[in-house]
PDB file of C-alpha atoms in Angstrom:
ATOM      1  CA  UNK A 688     -20.688   3.518  -1.549  1.00 47.00           C
ATOM      2  CA  UNK A 689     -22.966   1.852   1.024  1.00 47.00           C
ATOM      3  CA  UNK A 690     -21.818   1.539   4.608  1.00 46.00           C
ATOM      4  CA  UNK A 691     -20.510  -1.975   5.130  1.00 51.00           C
ATOM      5  CA  UNK A 692     -21.033  -3.987   8.328  1.00 49.00           C
ATOM      6  CA  UNK A 693     -17.966  -3.906  10.543  1.00 51.00           C
ATOM      7  CA  UNK A 694     -15.692  -6.911  10.500  1.00 54.00           C
ATOM      8  CA  UNK A 695     -14.727  -8.365  13.863  1.00 52.00           C
ATOM      9  CA  UNK A 696     -10.978  -8.211  14.568  1.00 54.00           C
ATOM     10  CA  UNK A 697      -9.005 -11.464  14.194  1.00 53.00           C
ATOM     11  CA  UNK A 698      -8.930 -13.541  17.343  1.00 51.00           C
ATOM     12  CA  UNK A 699      -5.670 -13.907  19.267  1.00 48.00           C
ATOM     13  CA  UNK A 700      -3.399 -16.229  17.355  1.00 45.00           C
ATOM     14  CA  UNK A 701      -5.610 -16.144  14.240  1.00 46.00           C
ATOM     15  CA  UNK A 702      -3.190 -14.002  12.245  1.00 41.00           C
ATOM     16  CA  UNK A 703      -1.301 -16.295   9.890  1.00 38.00           C
ATOM     17  CA  UNK A 704      -3.963 -18.981   9.653  1.00 35.00           C
ATOM     18  CA  UNK A 705      -4.059 -22.605  10.672  1.00 33.00           C
ATOM     19  CA  UNK A 706      -1.146 -24.316  12.284  1.00 32.00           C
ATOM     20  CA  UNK A 707       0.529 -27.149  10.440  1.00 32.00           C
ATOM     21  CA  UNK A 708       3.206 -25.662   8.168  1.00 32.00           C
ATOM     22  CA  UNK A 709       3.459 -26.077   4.447  1.00 32.00           C
ATOM     23  CA  UNK A 710       0.568 -27.739   2.631  1.00 36.00           C
ATOM     24  CA  UNK A 711       1.865 -30.390   0.262  1.00 34.00           C
ATOM     25  CA  UNK A 712      -1.351 -30.270  -1.739  1.00 40.00           C
ATOM     26  CA  UNK A 713      -2.139 -33.889  -0.938  1.00 39.00           C
ATOM     27  CA  UNK A 714      -5.387 -33.007   0.829  1.00 38.00           C
ATOM     28  CA  UNK A 715      -4.175 -33.432   4.398  1.00 36.00           C
ATOM     29  CA  UNK A 716      -4.133 -30.553   6.799  1.00 36.00           C
ATOM     30  CA  UNK A 717      -4.688 -29.493  10.348  1.00 34.00           C
ATOM     31  CA  UNK A 718      -7.219 -27.284  12.004  1.00 33.00           C
ATOM     32  CA  UNK A 719     -10.944 -26.989  12.293  1.00 32.00           C
ATOM     33  CA  UNK A 720     -12.333 -23.477  12.168  1.00 34.00           C
ATOM     34  CA  UNK A 721     -13.978 -22.304  15.335  1.00 34.00           C
ATOM     35  CA  UNK A 722     -17.399 -20.755  15.066  1.00 35.00           C
ATOM     36  CA  UNK A 723     -21.110 -21.336  15.244  1.00 34.00           C
ATOM     37  CA  UNK A 724     -23.080 -24.050  13.532  1.00 33.00           C
ATOM     38  CA  UNK A 725     -26.342 -22.256  12.880  1.00 36.00           C
ATOM     39  CA  UNK A 726     -27.804 -22.754   9.433  1.00 37.00           C
ATOM     40  CA  UNK A 727     -28.230 -19.628   7.325  1.00 38.00           C
ATOM     41  CA  UNK A 728     -30.161 -19.058   4.161  1.00 40.00           C
ATOM     42  CA  UNK A 729     -28.138 -19.168   0.977  1.00 44.00           C
ATOM     43  CA  UNK A 730     -27.833 -15.647  -0.522  1.00 44.00           C
ATOM     44  CA  UNK A 731     -28.217 -17.197  -3.981  1.00 42.00           C
ATOM     45  CA  UNK A 732     -31.390 -19.214  -3.518  1.00 42.00           C
ATOM     46  CA  UNK A 733     -32.855 -17.995  -0.210  1.00 39.00           C
ATOM     47  CA  UNK A 734     -32.802 -21.588   1.080  1.00 36.00           C
ATOM     48  CA  UNK A 735     -30.176 -23.713   2.795  1.00 36.00           C
ATOM     49  CA  UNK A 736     -28.341 -25.865   0.287  1.00 41.00           C
ATOM     50  CA  UNK A 737     -29.454 -29.487   0.369  1.00 39.00           C
ATOM     51  CA  UNK A 738     -27.735 -32.747  -0.421  1.00 42.00           C
ATOM     52  CA  UNK A 739     -29.308 -36.082  -1.356  1.00 43.00           C
ATOM     53  CA  UNK A 740     -29.563 -38.711   1.426  1.00 42.00           C
ATOM     54  CA  UNK A 741     -27.179 -40.972  -0.484  1.00 49.00           C
ATOM     55  CA  UNK A 742     -24.724 -38.094  -0.859  1.00 47.00           C
ATOM     56  CA  UNK A 743     -24.951 -37.342   2.868  1.00 48.00           C
ATOM     57  CA  UNK A 744     -24.212 -40.955   3.754  1.00 47.00           C
ATOM     58  CA  UNK A 745     -21.193 -41.071   1.436  1.00 46.00           C
ATOM     59  CA  UNK A 746     -19.788 -37.818   2.786  1.00 46.00           C
ATOM     60  CA  UNK A 747     -20.314 -38.883   6.400  1.00 43.00           C
ATOM     61  CA  UNK A 748     -18.539 -42.164   5.763  1.00 45.00           C
ATOM     62  CA  UNK A 749     -15.549 -40.440   4.183  1.00 47.00           C
ATOM     63  CA  UNK A 750     -15.351 -37.513   6.600  1.00 49.00           C
ATOM     64  CA  UNK A 751     -15.972 -35.079   3.748  1.00 48.00           C
ATOM     65  CA  UNK A 752     -18.073 -32.002   4.678  1.00 50.00           C
ATOM     66  CA  UNK A 753     -21.329 -31.641   2.752  1.00 49.00           C
ATOM     67  CA  UNK A 754     -22.723 -28.408   1.369  1.00 55.00           C
ATOM     68  CA  UNK A 755     -25.618 -28.323   3.851  1.00 58.00           C
ATOM     69  CA  UNK A 756     -23.596 -28.539   7.086  1.00 61.00           C
ATOM     70  CA  UNK A 757     -23.807 -25.732   9.615  1.00 83.00           C
ATOM     71  CA  UNK A 758     -22.014 -22.472   8.962  1.00 85.00           C
ATOM     72  CA  UNK A 759     -21.997 -18.949  10.292  1.00 90.00           C
ATOM     73  CA  UNK A 760     -21.281 -15.574   8.746  1.00 91.00           C
ATOM     74  CA  UNK A 761     -18.356 -13.509  10.008  1.00 92.00           C
ATOM     75  CA  UNK A 762     -19.272 -10.783   7.495  1.00 92.00           C
ATOM     76  CA  UNK A 763     -22.345 -10.012   5.426  1.00 90.00           C
ATOM     77  CA  UNK A 764     -23.935 -11.139   3.240  1.00 93.00           C
ATOM     78  CA  UNK A 765     -23.625  -7.619   1.808  1.00 94.00           C
ATOM     79  CA  UNK A 766     -25.781  -6.906  -1.248  1.00 95.00           C
ATOM     80  CA  UNK A 767     -24.056  -5.142  -4.149  1.00 95.00           C
ATOM     81  CA  UNK A 768     -26.766  -5.625  -6.724  1.00 95.00           C
ATOM     82  CA  UNK A 769     -25.133  -8.100  -9.073  1.00 95.00           C
ATOM     83  CA  UNK A 770     -23.748 -10.156  -6.166  1.00 95.00           C
ATOM     84  CA  UNK A 771     -23.659 -10.833  -2.457  1.00 95.00           C
ATOM     85  CA  UNK A 772     -20.291 -10.817  -0.691  1.00 96.00           C
ATOM     86  CA  UNK A 773     -19.897 -12.700   2.580  1.00 95.00           C
ATOM     87  CA  UNK A 774     -17.287 -14.315   4.798  1.00 96.00           C
ATOM     88  CA  UNK A 775     -18.275 -17.618   6.371  1.00 95.00           C
ATOM     89  CA  UNK A 776     -16.977 -20.234   8.782  1.00 94.00           C
ATOM     90  CA  UNK A 777     -18.089 -23.750   7.896  1.00 92.00           C
ATOM     91  CA  UNK A 778     -17.868 -27.035   9.773  1.00 89.00           C
ATOM     92  CA  UNK A 779     -15.156 -29.251   8.329  1.00 90.00           C
ATOM     93  CA  UNK A 780     -13.251 -26.466   6.578  1.00 94.00           C
ATOM     94  CA  UNK A 781     -10.310 -25.084   8.544  1.00 95.00           C
ATOM     95  CA  UNK A 782     -10.175 -21.681   6.879  1.00 97.00           C
ATOM     96  CA  UNK A 783     -12.803 -18.999   6.551  1.00 96.00           C
ATOM     97  CA  UNK A 784     -14.259 -18.683   3.061  1.00 97.00           C
ATOM     98  CA  UNK A 785     -15.160 -15.582   1.083  1.00 97.00           C
ATOM     99  CA  UNK A 786     -18.296 -16.201  -0.968  1.00 96.00           C
ATOM    100  CA  UNK A 787     -19.288 -14.086  -3.953  1.00 96.00           C
ATOM    101  CA  UNK A 788     -22.801 -15.182  -4.947  1.00 95.00           C
ATOM    102  CA  UNK A 789     -23.987 -13.811  -8.259  1.00 94.00           C
ATOM    103  CA  UNK A 790     -27.498 -12.480  -8.845  1.00 93.00           C
ATOM    104  CA  UNK A 791     -29.518 -11.950 -12.005  1.00 93.00           C
ATOM    105  CA  UNK A 792     -28.830  -8.225 -11.938  1.00 92.00           C
ATOM    106  CA  UNK A 793     -26.674  -6.332 -14.403  1.00 91.00           C
ATOM    107  CA  UNK A 794     -23.281  -4.900 -13.517  1.00 92.00           C
ATOM    108  CA  UNK A 795     -22.719  -1.195 -13.027  1.00 94.00           C
ATOM    109  CA  UNK A 796     -19.454   0.681 -12.548  1.00 96.00           C
ATOM    110  CA  UNK A 797     -20.470   1.694  -9.030  1.00 96.00           C
ATOM    111  CA  UNK A 798     -21.678  -1.730  -7.896  1.00 96.00           C
ATOM    112  CA  UNK A 799     -18.503  -3.411  -9.143  1.00 96.00           C
ATOM    113  CA  UNK A 800     -16.284  -0.879  -7.365  1.00 96.00           C
ATOM    114  CA  UNK A 801     -18.276  -1.316  -4.143  1.00 97.00           C
ATOM    115  CA  UNK A 802     -18.035  -5.123  -4.312  1.00 96.00           C
ATOM    116  CA  UNK A 803     -14.279  -4.960  -4.908  1.00 97.00           C
ATOM    117  CA  UNK A 804     -13.968  -2.544  -1.973  1.00 96.00           C
ATOM    118  CA  UNK A 805     -15.738  -5.109   0.223  1.00 96.00           C
ATOM    119  CA  UNK A 806     -13.335  -7.815  -0.955  1.00 96.00           C
ATOM    120  CA  UNK A 807     -10.409  -5.544  -0.137  1.00 96.00           C
ATOM    121  CA  UNK A 808     -11.827  -4.814   3.314  1.00 95.00           C
ATOM    122  CA  UNK A 809     -12.007  -8.538   4.066  1.00 96.00           C
ATOM    123  CA  UNK A 810      -8.518  -9.193   2.686  1.00 96.00           C
ATOM    124  CA  UNK A 811      -7.046  -6.345   4.729  1.00 96.00           C
ATOM    125  CA  UNK A 812      -7.772  -8.376   7.856  1.00 95.00           C
ATOM    126  CA  UNK A 813      -4.720 -10.362   6.663  1.00 96.00           C
ATOM    127  CA  UNK A 814      -6.103 -13.727   7.728  1.00 96.00           C
ATOM    128  CA  UNK A 815      -5.847 -16.761   5.397  1.00 97.00           C
ATOM    129  CA  UNK A 816      -9.082 -17.484   3.530  1.00 97.00           C
ATOM    130  CA  UNK A 817     -10.401 -19.382   0.538  1.00 98.00           C
ATOM    131  CA  UNK A 818     -12.701 -17.881  -2.103  1.00 98.00           C
ATOM    132  CA  UNK A 819     -15.732 -19.243  -3.941  1.00 97.00           C
ATOM    133  CA  UNK A 820     -17.228 -17.323  -6.862  1.00 97.00           C
ATOM    134  CA  UNK A 821     -20.705 -18.652  -7.687  1.00 96.00           C
ATOM    135  CA  UNK A 822     -21.451 -17.009 -11.031  1.00 95.00           C
ATOM    136  CA  UNK A 823     -24.281 -19.272 -12.200  1.00 94.00           C
ATOM    137  CA  UNK A 824     -26.792 -16.427 -11.991  1.00 92.00           C
ATOM    138  CA  UNK A 825     -24.556 -13.585 -13.170  1.00 90.00           C
ATOM    139  CA  UNK A 826     -25.250 -11.968 -16.559  1.00 91.00           C
ATOM    140  CA  UNK A 827     -22.194 -12.010 -18.816  1.00 91.00           C
ATOM    141  CA  UNK A 828     -20.132  -8.927 -17.846  1.00 92.00           C
ATOM    142  CA  UNK A 829     -18.832  -6.444 -20.374  1.00 94.00           C
ATOM    143  CA  UNK A 830     -15.134  -6.501 -21.221  1.00 94.00           C
ATOM    144  CA  UNK A 831     -14.886  -3.110 -19.527  1.00 96.00           C
ATOM    145  CA  UNK A 832     -15.911  -4.668 -16.227  1.00 96.00           C
ATOM    146  CA  UNK A 833     -13.708  -7.720 -16.815  1.00 96.00           C
ATOM    147  CA  UNK A 834     -10.726  -5.410 -17.354  1.00 96.00           C
ATOM    148  CA  UNK A 835     -11.573  -3.472 -14.195  1.00 97.00           C
ATOM    149  CA  UNK A 836     -11.646  -6.705 -12.193  1.00 96.00           C
ATOM    150  CA  UNK A 837      -8.329  -7.837 -13.688  1.00 96.00           C
ATOM    151  CA  UNK A 838      -6.796  -4.458 -12.900  1.00 97.00           C
ATOM    152  CA  UNK A 839      -7.948  -4.686  -9.273  1.00 97.00           C
ATOM    153  CA  UNK A 840      -6.528  -8.204  -8.942  1.00 96.00           C
ATOM    154  CA  UNK A 841      -3.211  -7.071 -10.402  1.00 95.00           C
ATOM    155  CA  UNK A 842      -2.984  -4.107  -8.048  1.00 96.00           C
ATOM    156  CA  UNK A 843      -3.676  -6.361  -5.044  1.00 96.00           C
ATOM    157  CA  UNK A 844      -1.706  -9.397  -6.207  1.00 96.00           C
ATOM    158  CA  UNK A 845       0.743  -9.372  -3.286  1.00 95.00           C
ATOM    159  CA  UNK A 846      -2.071  -9.276  -0.723  1.00 96.00           C
ATOM    160  CA  UNK A 847      -4.135 -11.915  -2.542  1.00 97.00           C
ATOM    161  CA  UNK A 848      -1.233 -14.325  -3.014  1.00 96.00           C
ATOM    162  CA  UNK A 849      -0.258 -13.987   0.629  1.00 96.00           C
ATOM    163  CA  UNK A 850      -3.667 -14.784   2.143  1.00 97.00           C
ATOM    164  CA  UNK A 851      -5.893 -16.549  -0.394  1.00 97.00           C
ATOM    165  CA  UNK A 852      -5.349 -20.291   0.009  1.00 97.00           C
ATOM    166  CA  UNK A 853      -7.634 -21.677  -2.700  1.00 97.00           C
ATOM    167  CA  UNK A 854     -10.113 -20.562  -5.358  1.00 97.00           C
ATOM    168  CA  UNK A 855     -13.260 -22.226  -6.673  1.00 97.00           C
ATOM    169  CA  UNK A 856     -15.529 -20.924  -9.430  1.00 97.00           C
ATOM    170  CA  UNK A 857     -19.043 -22.377  -9.756  1.00 97.00           C
ATOM    171  CA  UNK A 858     -20.668 -21.990 -13.161  1.00 94.00           C
ATOM    172  CA  UNK A 859     -22.955 -23.768 -15.596  1.00 92.00           C
ATOM    173  CA  UNK A 860     -22.595 -21.736 -18.792  1.00 89.00           C
ATOM    174  CA  UNK A 861     -20.120 -22.420 -21.589  1.00 91.00           C
ATOM    175  CA  UNK A 862     -19.845 -18.657 -22.186  1.00 91.00           C
ATOM    176  CA  UNK A 863     -18.859 -17.994 -18.567  1.00 92.00           C
ATOM    177  CA  UNK A 864     -16.612 -21.075 -18.591  1.00 92.00           C
ATOM    178  CA  UNK A 865     -14.649 -19.593 -21.502  1.00 93.00           C
ATOM    179  CA  UNK A 866     -14.529 -16.243 -19.718  1.00 93.00           C
ATOM    180  CA  UNK A 867     -13.384 -17.842 -16.437  1.00 94.00           C
ATOM    181  CA  UNK A 868     -10.638 -19.749 -18.248  1.00 93.00           C
ATOM    182  CA  UNK A 869      -9.530 -16.510 -19.900  1.00 94.00           C
ATOM    183  CA  UNK A 870      -9.380 -14.673 -16.560  1.00 95.00           C
ATOM    184  CA  UNK A 871      -7.466 -17.525 -14.923  1.00 94.00           C
ATOM    185  CA  UNK A 872      -5.018 -17.667 -17.846  1.00 94.00           C
ATOM    186  CA  UNK A 873      -4.307 -13.954 -17.400  1.00 95.00           C
ATOM    187  CA  UNK A 874      -4.029 -13.952 -13.603  1.00 94.00           C
ATOM    188  CA  UNK A 875      -2.323 -17.353 -13.289  1.00 95.00           C
ATOM    189  CA  UNK A 876      -3.193 -17.757  -9.587  1.00 95.00           C
ATOM    190  CA  UNK A 877      -0.584 -19.887  -7.765  1.00 96.00           C
ATOM    191  CA  UNK A 878      -3.143 -21.257  -5.313  1.00 96.00           C
ATOM    192  CA  UNK A 879      -5.122 -24.497  -5.893  1.00 97.00           C
ATOM    193  CA  UNK A 880      -7.928 -23.488  -8.273  1.00 96.00           C
ATOM    194  CA  UNK A 881     -10.898 -25.361  -9.720  1.00 96.00           C
ATOM    195  CA  UNK A 882     -13.919 -24.653 -11.896  1.00 95.00           C
ATOM    196  CA  UNK A 883     -16.856 -26.533 -10.341  1.00 96.00           C
ATOM    197  CA  UNK A 884     -20.390 -27.527 -11.265  1.00 94.00           C
ATOM    198  CA  UNK A 885     -21.983 -26.856  -7.874  1.00 95.00           C
ATOM    199  CA  UNK A 886     -21.420 -25.931  -4.244  1.00 94.00           C
ATOM    200  CA  UNK A 887     -20.834 -29.530  -3.142  1.00 94.00           C
ATOM    201  CA  UNK A 888     -17.971 -29.935  -5.628  1.00 96.00           C
ATOM    202  CA  UNK A 889     -16.453 -26.625  -4.527  1.00 96.00           C
ATOM    203  CA  UNK A 890     -16.526 -27.607  -0.846  1.00 95.00           C
ATOM    204  CA  UNK A 891     -15.069 -31.034  -1.621  1.00 95.00           C
ATOM    205  CA  UNK A 892     -12.150 -29.408  -3.444  1.00 97.00           C
ATOM    206  CA  UNK A 893     -11.462 -26.913  -0.647  1.00 97.00           C
ATOM    207  CA  UNK A 894     -11.669 -29.743   1.898  1.00 95.00           C
ATOM    208  CA  UNK A 895      -9.183 -31.828  -0.069  1.00 96.00           C
ATOM    209  CA  UNK A 896      -6.700 -29.159  -1.160  1.00 96.00           C
ATOM    210  CA  UNK A 897      -6.981 -26.054   1.010  1.00 96.00           C
ATOM    211  CA  UNK A 898      -6.971 -27.044   4.673  1.00 95.00           C
ATOM    212  CA  UNK A 899      -3.704 -25.451   5.798  1.00 94.00           C
ATOM    213  CA  UNK A 900      -2.304 -21.975   5.276  1.00 95.00           C
ATOM    214  CA  UNK A 901       0.850 -20.945   3.466  1.00 94.00           C
ATOM    215  CA  UNK A 902       2.149 -17.945   1.597  1.00 93.00           C
ATOM    216  CA  UNK A 903       1.741 -18.289  -2.168  1.00 94.00           C
ATOM    217  CA  UNK A 904       3.572 -15.092  -3.036  1.00 85.00           C
ATOM    218  CA  UNK A 905       7.203 -14.509  -4.005  1.00 71.00           C
ATOM    219  CA  UNK A 906      10.063 -15.853  -1.937  1.00 42.00           C
ATOM    220  CA  UNK A 907       7.737 -16.684   0.953  1.00 44.00           C
ATOM    221  CA  UNK A 908       5.849 -19.339  -1.029  1.00 47.00           C
ATOM    222  CA  UNK A 909       7.101 -22.257   1.029  1.00 49.00           C
ATOM    223  CA  UNK A 910       7.163 -20.538   4.409  1.00 45.00           C
ATOM    224  CA  UNK A 911       5.043 -22.224   7.108  1.00 44.00           C
ATOM    225  CA  UNK A 912       2.289 -20.174   8.686  1.00 47.00           C
ATOM    226  CA  UNK A 913       1.562 -19.907  12.381  1.00 37.00           C
ATOM    227  CA  UNK A 914      -1.854 -19.863  13.919  1.00 33.00           C
ATOM    228  CA  UNK A 915      -4.307 -21.481  16.281  1.00 31.00           C
ATOM    229  CA  UNK A 916      -3.974 -25.117  17.288  1.00 25.00           C
ATOM    230  CA  UNK A 917      -6.560 -27.532  15.933  1.00 27.00           C
ATOM    231  CA  UNK A 918      -7.320 -31.166  15.324  1.00 26.00           C
ATOM    232  CA  UNK A 919      -6.387 -33.383  12.391  1.00 25.00           C
ATOM    233  CA  UNK A 920      -8.519 -33.699   9.275  1.00 27.00           C
ATOM    234  CA  UNK A 921      -8.828 -37.112   7.634  1.00 27.00           C
ATOM    235  CA  UNK A 922      -7.300 -37.884   4.255  1.00 28.00           C
ATOM    236  CA  UNK A 923      -8.800 -36.808   0.948  1.00 29.00           C
ATOM    237  CA  UNK A 924     -11.806 -38.763  -0.349  1.00 30.00           C
ATOM    238  CA  UNK A 925     -11.496 -40.552  -3.671  1.00 30.00           C
ATOM    239  CA  UNK A 926     -12.778 -38.876  -6.797  1.00 29.00           C
ATOM    240  CA  UNK A 927     -12.024 -35.253  -5.859  1.00 31.00           C
ATOM    241  CA  UNK A 928     -10.591 -33.492  -8.906  1.00 32.00           C
ATOM    242  CA  UNK A 929      -7.334 -31.599  -8.977  1.00 33.00           C
ATOM    243  CA  UNK A 930      -7.140 -27.900  -9.674  1.00 37.00           C
ATOM    244  CA  UNK A 931      -7.034 -26.512 -13.133  1.00 34.00           C
TER     245      UNK A 931
END
């Protein structure tokens, strides 16, 4: 497998995620992620994501982060053929976000294993994160590769449920929508989860539902998490959908 860029160690006090205790799921939370604000090119399109002027004005008025605000990469983007894997810090979102951006390249056994190894490397930092899978450009995978992904998720369920705080899936194909619903029905993730139409909808959901950290696994589901001190985030904007 290719040599992956080294991940920086968690900062002092970062272990355990944002301060603020149990998230009630009502869209309120505490903490603003520290990090740079430089704009980076989107791995999917090669250009920074853009929002309409009207959309920018609405988001600014409501305090909701838009998809074209500044962000910085803490990891990657690492190219695995069919996808890029990266870890980003974004203004307005308290938790770092893993992004898996699909490409119009077919799956292979090796590339899938390497991408899953990168995901595991990020998760082994044991810092709360959210995840966005943008599969709009991904060819439909074979059931063999779907089963391999499900097997990996099952083997790492304890780690994933402890540190993943929310999941968004961006797609625009009815075939992939059916496949995503099948995968979610098998895995039954306990975290807030939503199938989205675009990046802006995914960010709005994470902003509304996934701003504080908690354990979603086993008996520790309701245990508060400790972490760095941060400022308060304003209440959820109207019209943000609930998880599926």
